[in-house]
Amino acid sequence: MSKILAEQLLAGIILADNDNREYIYLPGGEVGSEDPHCVFEKNGERAGDLPLEEAVELAKRSGRGQAAGLVNAVLRKLSQNKNALPSIPDRDEVKFLSIRYSHPKWLVKRLLELLGRGETEAFLAADNTAAPLTVQVNPLKTTQEKLTAELEALGVRVTPHVWVPGCLELSGTGDLTALEPFRVGHFLVQDGAAALAARAAAVTPGQRVLDVCAAPGGKSFGAAFAMEDRGEILACDLHENKLKRI
């Protein structure tokens, strides 16, 4: 297991429940304990201990049943060995950064050639951070200002995307699908980079658009927004099993 994975697990796995509360699960207990626990924290304050078995059960209840064994094995092993993780040999710069940041050596080597050590390490570190939840405003039903006000009234923290107009970064949403603005189609979940695809295509009202890599459909919706719901879009995908997601 890479050191970055171990550090991320030790630093905490952040989850949000349906009541808009955030939790952090950490391996706890004494080294070598036969009854390892996950330290349970809320808003940065220790609130008690959660048995490892319950962390495994949470993985199952969240629809990640296949990962339950991995959660159990990794947290139990870390609980027993968290103070004895091996150091990474630093004689080989490429190998060190590859292991430290869990990226393939060929990519690390190329980045070093292009960017140098400092910027490469910053790039790799940033690539390991969790992407913010980004949504695209549906301009056919609302405006960015109105949607922001709607979400904030529901206790959601809203930040305009720094480089994609019409996109918002959200936190503290709880169950996103339970939010009324989502249920009535005022926004859709879409990464900022994906939102740029429709903008780069510069589609206009009345055009016919072929989206050959459409699943799950966000780019096609983006094109529909730009076309002001006037025109025709044929959404396809190479993999048949993905079509049901459109």
PDB file of C-alpha atoms in Angstrom:
ATOM      1  CA  MET A   1       0.000   0.000   0.000  1.00  0.00           C
ATOM      2  CA  SER A   2       1.329   3.442  -0.897  1.00  0.00           C
ATOM      3  CA  LYS A   3       2.229   5.925   1.830  1.00  0.00           C
ATOM      4  CA  ILE A   4      -0.172   8.539   0.459  1.00  0.00           C
ATOM      5  CA  LEU A   5      -3.093   6.102   0.833  1.00  0.00           C
ATOM      6  CA  ALA A   6      -2.014   5.303   4.372  1.00  0.00           C
ATOM      7  CA  GLU A   7      -1.729   8.983   5.228  1.00  0.00           C
ATOM      8  CA  GLN A   8      -5.126   9.780   3.754  1.00  0.00           C
ATOM      9  CA  LEU A   9      -6.738   6.990   5.743  1.00  0.00           C
ATOM     10  CA  LEU A  10      -4.944   8.134   8.886  1.00  0.00           C
ATOM     11  CA  ALA A  11      -5.905  11.754   8.203  1.00  0.00           C
ATOM     12  CA  GLY A  12      -9.531  10.751   7.899  1.00  0.00           C
ATOM     13  CA  ILE A  13     -12.270   9.757   5.522  1.00  0.00           C
ATOM     14  CA  ILE A  14     -14.856  12.525   5.315  1.00  0.00           C
ATOM     15  CA  LEU A  15     -18.459  11.485   4.760  1.00  0.00           C
ATOM     16  CA  ALA A  16     -21.718  13.400   4.793  1.00  0.00           C
ATOM     17  CA  ASP A  17     -24.977  11.884   5.936  1.00  0.00           C
ATOM     18  CA  ASN A  18     -28.540  12.718   4.960  1.00  0.00           C
ATOM     19  CA  ASP A  19     -28.877  15.167   7.840  1.00  0.00           C
ATOM     20  CA  ASN A  20     -26.194  17.450   6.438  1.00  0.00           C
ATOM     21  CA  ARG A  21     -23.647  16.419   9.090  1.00  0.00           C
ATOM     22  CA  GLU A  22     -20.035  15.636   8.283  1.00  0.00           C
ATOM     23  CA  TYR A  23     -18.100  12.865   9.970  1.00  0.00           C
ATOM     24  CA  ILE A  24     -14.476  11.812   9.934  1.00  0.00           C
ATOM     25  CA  TYR A  25     -13.492   8.217  10.525  1.00  0.00           C
ATOM     26  CA  LEU A  26      -9.997   7.517  11.767  1.00  0.00           C
ATOM     27  CA  PRO A  27      -8.321   4.320  12.939  1.00  0.00           C
ATOM     28  CA  GLY A  28      -8.052   4.599  16.701  1.00  0.00           C
ATOM     29  CA  GLY A  29      -7.277   2.545  19.793  1.00  0.00           C
ATOM     30  CA  GLU A  30      -3.895   1.418  21.006  1.00  0.00           C
ATOM     31  CA  VAL A  31      -1.345  -0.116  18.669  1.00  0.00           C
ATOM     32  CA  GLY A  32      -1.880  -3.855  18.652  1.00  0.00           C
ATOM     33  CA  SER A  33      -5.392  -3.563  20.059  1.00  0.00           C
ATOM     34  CA  GLU A  34      -7.582  -6.549  19.334  1.00  0.00           C
ATOM     35  CA  ASP A  35     -10.638  -4.298  19.261  1.00  0.00           C
ATOM     36  CA  PRO A  36      -9.682  -1.439  16.910  1.00  0.00           C
ATOM     37  CA  HIS A  37     -11.989   1.543  16.663  1.00  0.00           C
ATOM     38  CA  CYS A  38     -12.471   4.362  14.241  1.00  0.00           C
ATOM     39  CA  VAL A  39     -12.223   7.675  16.021  1.00  0.00           C
ATOM     40  CA  PHE A  40     -15.457   9.557  15.438  1.00  0.00           C
ATOM     41  CA  GLU A  41     -15.180  13.304  14.981  1.00  0.00           C
ATOM     42  CA  LYS A  42     -17.616  16.018  14.010  1.00  0.00           C
ATOM     43  CA  ASN A  43     -16.608  19.496  12.874  1.00  0.00           C
ATOM     44  CA  GLY A  44     -13.065  18.818  14.036  1.00  0.00           C
ATOM     45  CA  GLU A  45     -14.061  17.912  17.618  1.00  0.00           C
ATOM     46  CA  ARG A  46     -13.656  14.428  19.067  1.00  0.00           C
ATOM     47  CA  ALA A  47     -17.059  12.981  19.827  1.00  0.00           C
ATOM     48  CA  GLY A  48     -16.344   9.384  20.810  1.00  0.00           C
ATOM     49  CA  ASP A  49     -15.279   6.088  19.281  1.00  0.00           C
ATOM     50  CA  LEU A  50     -16.932   4.130  16.517  1.00  0.00           C
ATOM     51  CA  PRO A  51     -16.211   0.369  16.377  1.00  0.00           C
ATOM     52  CA  LEU A  52     -14.404  -0.726  13.257  1.00  0.00           C
ATOM     53  CA  GLU A  53     -17.229  -3.145  12.578  1.00  0.00           C
ATOM     54  CA  GLU A  54     -19.634  -0.212  12.304  1.00  0.00           C
ATOM     55  CA  ALA A  55     -17.344   1.499   9.793  1.00  0.00           C
ATOM     56  CA  VAL A  56     -17.522  -1.703   7.736  1.00  0.00           C
ATOM     57  CA  GLU A  57     -21.302  -1.710   8.075  1.00  0.00           C
ATOM     58  CA  LEU A  58     -21.416   1.922   6.904  1.00  0.00           C
ATOM     59  CA  ALA A  59     -19.561   0.893   3.753  1.00  0.00           C
ATOM     60  CA  LYS A  60     -22.223  -1.742   3.110  1.00  0.00           C
ATOM     61  CA  ARG A  61     -25.131   0.612   3.798  1.00  0.00           C
ATOM     62  CA  SER A  62     -23.704   3.251   1.460  1.00  0.00           C
ATOM     63  CA  GLY A  63     -23.841   0.811  -1.456  1.00  0.00           C
ATOM     64  CA  ARG A  64     -20.161  -0.113  -1.264  1.00  0.00           C
ATOM     65  CA  GLY A  65     -20.587  -3.686  -0.053  1.00  0.00           C
ATOM     66  CA  GLN A  66     -17.704  -4.941  -2.165  1.00  0.00           C
ATOM     67  CA  ALA A  67     -15.392  -2.488  -0.387  1.00  0.00           C
ATOM     68  CA  ALA A  68     -16.349  -3.679   3.100  1.00  0.00           C
ATOM     69  CA  GLY A  69     -13.523  -6.218   3.208  1.00  0.00           C
ATOM     70  CA  LEU A  70     -11.008  -3.599   2.111  1.00  0.00           C
ATOM     71  CA  VAL A  71     -12.250  -1.119   4.736  1.00  0.00           C
ATOM     72  CA  ASN A  72     -11.967  -3.781   7.421  1.00  0.00           C
ATOM     73  CA  ALA A  73      -8.499  -4.947   6.382  1.00  0.00           C
ATOM     74  CA  VAL A  74      -6.980  -1.494   5.870  1.00  0.00           C
ATOM     75  CA  LEU A  75      -8.357   0.108   9.032  1.00  0.00           C
ATOM     76  CA  ARG A  76      -7.483  -2.907  11.168  1.00  0.00           C
ATOM     77  CA  LYS A  77      -3.939  -3.042   9.784  1.00  0.00           C
ATOM     78  CA  LEU A  78      -3.449   0.694  10.229  1.00  0.00           C
ATOM     79  CA  SER A  79      -4.823   0.555  13.739  1.00  0.00           C
ATOM     80  CA  GLN A  80      -2.184  -2.019  14.607  1.00  0.00           C
ATOM     81  CA  ASN A  81       0.713  -0.396  12.745  1.00  0.00           C
ATOM     82  CA  LYS A  82      -0.043   3.338  12.460  1.00  0.00           C
ATOM     83  CA  ASN A  83       3.097   4.292  14.381  1.00  0.00           C
ATOM     84  CA  ALA A  84       5.376   2.016  12.376  1.00  0.00           C
ATOM     85  CA  LEU A  85       4.755   2.866   8.714  1.00  0.00           C
ATOM     86  CA  PRO A  86       7.911   2.330   6.642  1.00  0.00           C
ATOM     87  CA  SER A  87       9.749   5.339   5.224  1.00  0.00           C
ATOM     88  CA  ILE A  88      10.101   5.799   1.476  1.00  0.00           C
ATOM     89  CA  PRO A  89      13.657   5.575   0.082  1.00  0.00           C
ATOM     90  CA  ASP A  90      14.492   8.963  -1.447  1.00  0.00           C
ATOM     91  CA  ARG A  91      17.580   8.089  -3.480  1.00  0.00           C
ATOM     92  CA  ASP A  92      15.493   7.845  -6.673  1.00  0.00           C
ATOM     93  CA  GLU A  93      13.496  11.072  -7.106  1.00  0.00           C
ATOM     94  CA  VAL A  94      11.018   9.593  -9.584  1.00  0.00           C
ATOM     95  CA  LYS A  95      10.382   6.498  -7.492  1.00  0.00           C
ATOM     96  CA  PHE A  96      10.063   8.545  -4.306  1.00  0.00           C
ATOM     97  CA  LEU A  97       7.462  10.915  -5.753  1.00  0.00           C
ATOM     98  CA  SER A  98       5.647   8.040  -7.469  1.00  0.00           C
ATOM     99  CA  ILE A  99       5.199   6.208  -4.160  1.00  0.00           C
ATOM    100  CA  ARG A 100       4.685   9.321  -2.046  1.00  0.00           C
ATOM    101  CA  TYR A 101       1.842  10.611  -4.206  1.00  0.00           C
ATOM    102  CA  SER A 102       0.553   7.345  -5.748  1.00  0.00           C
ATOM    103  CA  HIS A 103       1.179   8.284  -9.381  1.00  0.00           C
ATOM    104  CA  PRO A 104       2.805   6.182 -12.133  1.00  0.00           C
ATOM    105  CA  LYS A 105       6.532   6.675 -12.584  1.00  0.00           C
ATOM    106  CA  TRP A 106       6.211   7.537 -16.281  1.00  0.00           C
ATOM    107  CA  LEU A 107       3.931  10.458 -15.422  1.00  0.00           C
ATOM    108  CA  VAL A 108       6.148  11.659 -12.578  1.00  0.00           C
ATOM    109  CA  LYS A 109       9.191  11.536 -14.859  1.00  0.00           C
ATOM    110  CA  ARG A 110       7.425  13.538 -17.545  1.00  0.00           C
ATOM    111  CA  LEU A 111       6.177  16.131 -15.066  1.00  0.00           C
ATOM    112  CA  LEU A 112       9.671  16.574 -13.655  1.00  0.00           C
ATOM    113  CA  GLU A 113      10.983  17.205 -17.147  1.00  0.00           C
ATOM    114  CA  LEU A 114       8.299  19.797 -17.819  1.00  0.00           C
ATOM    115  CA  LEU A 115       7.827  21.455 -14.441  1.00  0.00           C
ATOM    116  CA  GLY A 116      10.769  20.745 -12.161  1.00  0.00           C
ATOM    117  CA  ARG A 117      10.635  19.280  -8.646  1.00  0.00           C
ATOM    118  CA  GLY A 118       8.699  21.974  -6.794  1.00  0.00           C
ATOM    119  CA  GLU A 119       5.833  22.393  -9.242  1.00  0.00           C
ATOM    120  CA  THR A 120       5.656  18.653  -9.899  1.00  0.00           C
ATOM    121  CA  GLU A 121       5.211  17.916  -6.205  1.00  0.00           C
ATOM    122  CA  ALA A 122       2.556  20.614  -5.917  1.00  0.00           C
ATOM    123  CA  PHE A 123       0.786  19.157  -8.974  1.00  0.00           C
ATOM    124  CA  LEU A 124       0.826  15.630  -7.547  1.00  0.00           C
ATOM    125  CA  ALA A 125      -0.376  16.790  -4.131  1.00  0.00           C
ATOM    126  CA  ALA A 126      -3.240  18.750  -5.690  1.00  0.00           C
ATOM    127  CA  ASP A 127      -4.183  15.757  -7.835  1.00  0.00           C
ATOM    128  CA  ASN A 128      -4.681  13.691  -4.669  1.00  0.00           C
ATOM    129  CA  THR A 129      -7.121  16.111  -3.057  1.00  0.00           C
ATOM    130  CA  ALA A 130     -10.845  15.450  -3.267  1.00  0.00           C
ATOM    131  CA  ALA A 131     -12.546  17.419  -6.027  1.00  0.00           C
ATOM    132  CA  PRO A 132     -15.254  19.809  -4.829  1.00  0.00           C
ATOM    133  CA  LEU A 133     -18.895  19.015  -5.583  1.00  0.00           C
ATOM    134  CA  THR A 134     -19.616  21.107  -8.663  1.00  0.00           C
ATOM    135  CA  VAL A 135     -23.024  21.720 -10.205  1.00  0.00           C
ATOM    136  CA  GLN A 136     -24.155  23.500 -13.334  1.00  0.00           C
ATOM    137  CA  VAL A 137     -27.043  25.930 -13.184  1.00  0.00           C
ATOM    138  CA  ASN A 138     -29.949  25.132 -15.505  1.00  0.00           C
ATOM    139  CA  PRO A 139     -30.464  28.511 -17.206  1.00  0.00           C
ATOM    140  CA  LEU A 140     -33.727  27.282 -18.727  1.00  0.00           C
ATOM    141  CA  LYS A 141     -35.312  27.239 -15.264  1.00  0.00           C
ATOM    142  CA  THR A 142     -33.393  29.646 -13.046  1.00  0.00           C
ATOM    143  CA  THR A 143     -30.383  31.938 -12.727  1.00  0.00           C
ATOM    144  CA  GLN A 144     -27.144  31.551 -10.816  1.00  0.00           C
ATOM    145  CA  GLU A 145     -28.196  34.245  -8.356  1.00  0.00           C
ATOM    146  CA  LYS A 146     -31.625  32.708  -7.677  1.00  0.00           C
ATOM    147  CA  LEU A 147     -30.196  29.190  -7.320  1.00  0.00           C
ATOM    148  CA  THR A 148     -27.520  30.437  -4.930  1.00  0.00           C
ATOM    149  CA  ALA A 149     -30.197  32.054  -2.768  1.00  0.00           C
ATOM    150  CA  GLU A 150     -32.322  28.878  -2.851  1.00  0.00           C
ATOM    151  CA  LEU A 151     -29.430  26.659  -1.770  1.00  0.00           C
ATOM    152  CA  GLU A 152     -28.176  29.003   0.933  1.00  0.00           C
ATOM    153  CA  ALA A 153     -31.684  29.142   2.386  1.00  0.00           C
ATOM    154  CA  LEU A 154     -31.432  25.366   2.756  1.00  0.00           C
ATOM    155  CA  GLY A 155     -28.126  25.662   4.634  1.00  0.00           C
ATOM    156  CA  VAL A 156     -25.891  24.732   1.701  1.00  0.00           C
ATOM    157  CA  ARG A 157     -22.575  26.558   1.376  1.00  0.00           C
ATOM    158  CA  VAL A 158     -22.250  27.929  -2.165  1.00  0.00           C
ATOM    159  CA  THR A 159     -19.171  29.280  -3.951  1.00  0.00           C
ATOM    160  CA  PRO A 160     -19.126  30.415  -7.609  1.00  0.00           C
ATOM    161  CA  HIS A 161     -16.729  28.347  -9.702  1.00  0.00           C
ATOM    162  CA  VAL A 162     -13.543  30.340 -10.197  1.00  0.00           C
ATOM    163  CA  TRP A 163     -13.200  29.753 -13.947  1.00  0.00           C
ATOM    164  CA  VAL A 164     -16.472  28.329 -15.298  1.00  0.00           C
ATOM    165  CA  PRO A 165     -19.444  30.722 -15.457  1.00  0.00           C
ATOM    166  CA  GLY A 166     -22.730  29.105 -14.538  1.00  0.00           C
ATOM    167  CA  CYS A 167     -21.145  26.517 -12.240  1.00  0.00           C
ATOM    168  CA  LEU A 168     -21.219  26.464  -8.438  1.00  0.00           C
ATOM    169  CA  GLU A 169     -19.189  24.557  -5.857  1.00  0.00           C
ATOM    170  CA  LEU A 170     -21.306  23.185  -3.010  1.00  0.00           C
ATOM    171  CA  SER A 171     -20.599  21.817   0.459  1.00  0.00           C
ATOM    172  CA  GLY A 172     -22.809  20.753   3.347  1.00  0.00           C
ATOM    173  CA  THR A 173     -25.496  19.436   1.003  1.00  0.00           C
ATOM    174  CA  GLY A 174     -26.342  16.227   2.835  1.00  0.00           C
ATOM    175  CA  ASP A 175     -28.416  14.049   0.504  1.00  0.00           C
ATOM    176  CA  LEU A 176     -28.180  16.088  -2.686  1.00  0.00           C
ATOM    177  CA  THR A 177     -31.126  14.318  -4.310  1.00  0.00           C
ATOM    178  CA  ALA A 178     -33.400  15.407  -1.445  1.00  0.00           C
ATOM    179  CA  LEU A 179     -32.860  19.106  -2.157  1.00  0.00           C
ATOM    180  CA  GLU A 180     -35.865  20.763  -3.774  1.00  0.00           C
ATOM    181  CA  PRO A 181     -33.783  22.702  -6.368  1.00  0.00           C
ATOM    182  CA  PHE A 182     -32.325  19.365  -7.522  1.00  0.00           C
ATOM    183  CA  ARG A 183     -35.717  17.672  -7.634  1.00  0.00           C
ATOM    184  CA  VAL A 184     -37.180  20.400  -9.839  1.00  0.00           C
ATOM    185  CA  GLY A 185     -34.192  20.473 -12.177  1.00  0.00           C
ATOM    186  CA  HIS A 186     -32.616  23.795 -11.272  1.00  0.00           C
ATOM    187  CA  PHE A 187     -29.122  22.281 -11.526  1.00  0.00           C
ATOM    188  CA  LEU A 188     -27.238  19.145 -12.450  1.00  0.00           C
ATOM    189  CA  VAL A 189     -24.035  17.726 -11.034  1.00  0.00           C
ATOM    190  CA  GLN A 190     -21.181  18.307 -13.466  1.00  0.00           C
ATOM    191  CA  ASP A 191     -17.466  18.860 -13.080  1.00  0.00           C
ATOM    192  CA  GLY A 192     -16.226  22.239 -14.237  1.00  0.00           C
ATOM    193  CA  ALA A 193     -13.947  20.691 -16.881  1.00  0.00           C
ATOM    194  CA  ALA A 194     -16.861  18.724 -18.329  1.00  0.00           C
ATOM    195  CA  ALA A 195     -18.990  21.867 -18.418  1.00  0.00           C
ATOM    196  CA  LEU A 196     -16.371  23.479 -20.624  1.00  0.00           C
ATOM    197  CA  ALA A 197     -16.929  20.862 -23.347  1.00  0.00           C
ATOM    198  CA  ALA A 198     -20.272  22.330 -24.414  1.00  0.00           C
ATOM    199  CA  ARG A 199     -18.840  25.842 -24.221  1.00  0.00           C
ATOM    200  CA  ALA A 200     -15.860  24.856 -26.376  1.00  0.00           C
ATOM    201  CA  ALA A 201     -18.213  23.336 -28.960  1.00  0.00           C
ATOM    202  CA  ALA A 202     -19.984  26.723 -29.146  1.00  0.00           C
ATOM    203  CA  VAL A 203     -23.325  25.170 -30.041  1.00  0.00           C
ATOM    204  CA  THR A 204     -26.188  27.535 -30.842  1.00  0.00           C
ATOM    205  CA  PRO A 205     -29.995  27.295 -30.861  1.00  0.00           C
ATOM    206  CA  GLY A 206     -31.430  25.247 -33.722  1.00  0.00           C
ATOM    207  CA  GLN A 207     -28.346  23.114 -34.357  1.00  0.00           C
ATOM    208  CA  ARG A 208     -28.124  19.314 -34.526  1.00  0.00           C
ATOM    209  CA  VAL A 209     -25.546  17.938 -32.078  1.00  0.00           C
ATOM    210  CA  LEU A 210     -23.973  14.480 -31.948  1.00  0.00           C
ATOM    211  CA  ASP A 211     -22.509  13.550 -28.541  1.00  0.00           C
ATOM    212  CA  VAL A 212     -20.598  10.306 -29.174  1.00  0.00           C
ATOM    213  CA  CYS A 213     -19.318   9.921 -25.590  1.00  0.00           C
ATOM    214  CA  ALA A 214     -22.404  11.054 -23.730  1.00  0.00           C
ATOM    215  CA  ALA A 215     -22.781   8.946 -20.572  1.00  0.00           C
ATOM    216  CA  PRO A 216     -23.972   9.929 -18.080  1.00  0.00           C
ATOM    217  CA  GLY A 217     -25.352  12.858 -20.090  1.00  0.00           C
ATOM    218  CA  GLY A 218     -23.975  16.000 -18.483  1.00  0.00           C
ATOM    219  CA  LYS A 219     -22.336  17.336 -21.651  1.00  0.00           C
ATOM    220  CA  SER A 220     -25.532  16.759 -23.638  1.00  0.00           C
ATOM    221  CA  PHE A 221     -27.476  18.727 -21.022  1.00  0.00           C
ATOM    222  CA  GLY A 222     -24.846  21.463 -21.238  1.00  0.00           C
ATOM    223  CA  ALA A 223     -25.344  21.590 -24.984  1.00  0.00           C
ATOM    224  CA  ALA A 224     -29.125  21.748 -24.497  1.00  0.00           C
ATOM    225  CA  PHE A 225     -28.690  24.696 -22.159  1.00  0.00           C
ATOM    226  CA  ALA A 226     -26.539  26.501 -24.736  1.00  0.00           C
ATOM    227  CA  MET A 227     -29.107  25.699 -27.452  1.00  0.00           C
ATOM    228  CA  GLU A 228     -31.845  27.197 -25.247  1.00  0.00           C
ATOM    229  CA  ASP A 229     -33.757  23.927 -25.643  1.00  0.00           C
ATOM    230  CA  ARG A 230     -34.128  24.475 -29.391  1.00  0.00           C
ATOM    231  CA  GLY A 231     -32.549  21.936 -31.717  1.00  0.00           C
ATOM    232  CA  GLU A 232     -31.713  18.238 -31.705  1.00  0.00           C
ATOM    233  CA  ILE A 233     -29.159  16.228 -29.705  1.00  0.00           C
ATOM    234  CA  LEU A 234     -28.260  12.592 -30.391  1.00  0.00           C
ATOM    235  CA  ALA A 235     -26.539  11.180 -27.284  1.00  0.00           C
ATOM    236  CA  CYS A 236     -24.534   7.974 -27.801  1.00  0.00           C
ATOM    237  CA  ASP A 237     -21.850   6.007 -25.995  1.00  0.00           C
ATOM    238  CA  LEU A 238     -19.375   3.318 -27.037  1.00  0.00           C
ATOM    239  CA  HIS A 239     -20.317   1.097 -24.084  1.00  0.00           C
ATOM    240  CA  GLU A 240     -23.882  -0.207 -24.144  1.00  0.00           C
ATOM    241  CA  ASN A 241     -24.021  -0.687 -20.361  1.00  0.00           C
ATOM    242  CA  LYS A 242     -23.505   3.063 -19.929  1.00  0.00           C
ATOM    243  CA  LEU A 243     -26.511   4.029 -22.042  1.00  0.00           C
ATOM    244  CA  LYS A 244     -28.921   3.464 -19.157  1.00  0.00           C
ATOM    245  CA  ARG A 245     -27.130   6.244 -17.268  1.00  0.00           C
ATOM    246  CA  ILE A 246     -28.033   8.837 -19.892  1.00  0.00           C
TER     247      ILE A 246
END
